[in-house]
Amino acid sequence: MPSWSLKRGRASARRVAAVLRSSPAAFATTAAVLLASAAAGTLLAPASDETGAWWAAGAGTILGGRPWAAVTGLLIASGPPALLLVVLLLLPLLIAAERRLGARRLVLAFLLTGALGTTVGAALQSVGASVGEWWAGDTVGDHTFDPLIGGVGALLAATAFMGGLWRRRLRVTVFAVVLMFVLYAGDSADVYRLLAGIAGLAIGAVLAHGVSGLRPQRPAPSSHRESRALLAAVVAVTALGPLVAVLSDSGYGPFSFLGRLLQSAFTGAADLEDPCGATVRHCAHHVRLNLISPGPILLTFVPMILLLVAAYGMRSGRRLGLLLAIGVNAAIAILDIVLLQRAARHPDFQYYAEYLLWVATTVVVPVAVIVLLAVGSRHFRIRAPRESARRWSLVVGIGFVVSLGGYLALSASTRTSFEPVLGIGRLLLDGLLRFVPSSFLGGHGLLAVPREPLARLGFEWVGPVFWLLVVVAVIALLRATDVQGVRGDEAVYRRLLVRHGAGSLGHQGTWQGNEHWIAPDGEGGVAYRVVGGVAITLSDPACAPERRAEVVAGFVAFCDERSWTPVFYSVHDELLPVFDGLGWSRISVGEETIIELGGFELTGKRWQKVRYPLTRAIKLGIEPVWTSWPELSLGMASQIVDLSEKWVSEKALPEMGFTLGGIDEARDPDVALLLAVGPDGVLQGITSWLPVHRDGRIVGWTLDFMRRSDEAMPGIMEFLIASAALRAQEQGAEFVSLSGAPLATAPVPEGEQPPEPTALSGLLEFLARTLEPAYGFTSLFRFKAKFHPRYEGLWMAYPDALQLPRIGAAIGRAYLPDVSPREALAFARALGARPEEKAPPAEKPGAEKPGAEKPGDEKPAAEKSGSEKSAAEKPGAAKPAQEKPTAPRPEKAPTAG
């Protein structure tokens, strides 16, 4: 087995052991449930009536002389399917709760909230049954085994120990799911879970803050994004709730009648007698066949699908999603009013009042949702582009006309095959009803059915096909974003860069593909790009230091209005207090290497491997030429382009962008170029340098673009970087940044202990090892170490840990926006090669031999010809001079290539 496989297996084992150590009570509770279920005989079969009568929670057991059932009902699963849910749902809930509560409080919360939920629920059932309440009368004899009752209570108790954002999110999410089951299914276990959750809120507040924690607290204000997410959750719950009612065996929930609208409406003999005459049985047979066919069944789910699509759009702040949700709920309410009128015609059965109320909820729910959405409409400001909206209207309108016209033409040609035979007026009405779910019609519009196969095909599928077109068109319109009016002025951003600066990487914000947000007063700006709904910034904000918090808050509000997730990428340590104040999280995304120019000298043994290439270049007549792209001769510009294109073609890997510049970025007149030009006028290497401003003057330069020719002198990059540092020092610059090394970690100073590893740091280390064969980030970091830099962390700050997968995907697409199949294959091959298969382990920074080059900067020794070897490798070679070298004065670019 390869060594890397063994290492991965050991790492996985260590992570599992760490989880076991951190959550002993969660695993112990789950194990207790498994053991109790085995003892009760429910591991392989459902619980028997005798087991339920003694150990299950319910009014008959808890209030009937067996109070222990309030606890034992929490420790036994009702059967194999429930046991599977225990493993898949209960264990994660308990692990999450234990991380906040601790082991002892977790066990206490699990048992106490579960016992309170079942006991109070049993008491309510007993009282309700005694006064003739419908639900209580039907459920008072239930026997309930459900460990999730205590799991829900424990998790909600743990929310008292969480921050405001996570506390609100978990509470809203958990209660939305629990209430959905209570309202649409209504089993005893559903009600017990709700009561246990309420008890969990109270118990958690007492555990966290004492009795004072029970006092009502004013809820913290929600952002636009948070409000949109909550309203979208409400719409999604109302969409999925009827499906829960259909799947539930009981249907006791007050809203469970909505589930009946997903089922085929009952059509009795009285409904068929008039249109079918004496052939009632034969006609009913045809109706039944058409009701259970795939087309009408799919059409039944159209309201649910449209509401889910609306919730998807609402979560992103799309006004179209809001309007769609209001429209669908309005249509449901109108159709439900018809059903309510029909239900009111039969007042002669025992539970008429409760039945009428039950049916009335089908109107109350959509109306309540409409009111809620109307109140929160201010949170949905993103409108679709007008051109996209017109195109959508055209597509849907033409689709409806073609669908209806085609069905009517087909029906008219086969009109005699319908049973009963339809007239022209009824045929037109029947065509319109094909687009309405059959269950909303209450038996009407389903009575004329075709017998010809071709007519039946249109009868069944014209509705589903049209609504499929609508759903696809709506999703496409929701994804269309109007970006007009959100772009700032690049010229203003450049002026802010010169006046205030934006960190050592701020000039990257001027590159193509970035947008610019400018503060209302024009005294602050942020460069960003939107990828998949994530607004990724570059470096620090361009503003005065004392205004950083204000500018960050302004940009965050700007993103919130557009439902973008703001992510500040490659920011420096000075910004971290701002994000701490916002309650954001952060992770290290690299280390920046900075050469301080105050007292910078290439003297002493520690600089030997940098000084030697510089001295050798002087002897070989290689000149450093400090220039910019507009000052280049046509021939030299052509050499640079050819050199870059050759480098890209030889790598056969996708060229990365975003924070890694290329030829296009080097064309900026504000970017300095340092060329290594041989005595024959041939370009041997090139570096580009981004200006760093403060108070209107250049205080530093940041390395961006590096290329070398195959025929270049060994050590040409060291020569260029050292020459740039000396040149910048002469100009009065304070520092030279060698830019950041992605996923690299600075060496731990002597005497200090490395930080404790975490799951996230382990993931970053894995990414660094995986990407190393393809891009050599670690090798580049080691190469820069020979310049004895100062290390400064680069950070990514983000508001929500749940968005990390989405953020990671967006950053990956920002670096590699366009990857051809050939590049993707080469990339996969490079990643498949393990580092240990590529080269022997690299030495630590500072341990290279004098004259050692950047990995990949020159050919391996086995591939060199004798003339290519460094003079330092040959016997009798002159030793490098120890005195400070005099750097050749950079000249302007040669006039000829």
PDB file of C-alpha atoms in Angstrom, residues 1 81 102 282 309 314 324 367 392 399 463 487 576 596 624 658 697 730 733 822 828 831 893:
ATOM      1  CA  MET A   1       0.000   0.000   0.000  1.00  0.00           C
ATOM      2  CA  PRO A  81     -36.469   2.136  10.295  1.00  0.00           C
ATOM      3  CA  GLY A 102     -20.759  19.427  27.914  1.00  0.00           C
ATOM      4  CA  HIS A 282     -67.997   2.230 -17.133  1.00  0.00           C
ATOM      5  CA  VAL A 309     -38.546  27.436  -6.911  1.00  0.00           C
ATOM      6  CA  MET A 314     -36.299  34.492  -2.416  1.00  0.00           C
ATOM      7  CA  LEU A 324     -44.153  33.892  -7.580  1.00  0.00           C
ATOM      8  CA  VAL A 367     -53.475  33.881   3.050  1.00  0.00           C
ATOM      9  CA  TRP A 392     -39.563  35.076 -20.252  1.00  0.00           C
ATOM     10  CA  GLY A 399     -45.775  28.027 -24.749  1.00  0.00           C
ATOM     11  CA  GLY A 463     -50.397  20.259 -18.499  1.00  0.00           C
ATOM     12  CA  ARG A 487     -20.504  49.249 -10.741  1.00  0.00           C
ATOM     13  CA  LEU A 576      -8.718  41.591  11.737  1.00  0.00           C
ATOM     14  CA  GLU A 596      12.373  45.580   4.626  1.00  0.00           C
ATOM     15  CA  PRO A 624      18.703  44.953 -15.193  1.00  0.00           C
ATOM     16  CA  PHE A 658      -7.508  36.410  -9.834  1.00  0.00           C
ATOM     17  CA  ARG A 697       3.623  58.522  -2.794  1.00  0.00           C
ATOM     18  CA  GLU A 730      17.558  53.992  -4.034  1.00  0.00           C
ATOM     19  CA  ALA A 733      10.792  52.849  -0.891  1.00  0.00           C
ATOM     20  CA  ARG A 822      -7.036  19.381 -22.153  1.00  0.00           C
ATOM     21  CA  ALA A 828      -5.879  16.013 -12.829  1.00  0.00           C
ATOM     22  CA  LEU A 831      -2.691  16.338  -8.838  1.00  0.00           C
ATOM     23  CA  ALA A 893      14.756  49.362 -22.239  1.00  0.00           C
TER      24      ALA A 893
END
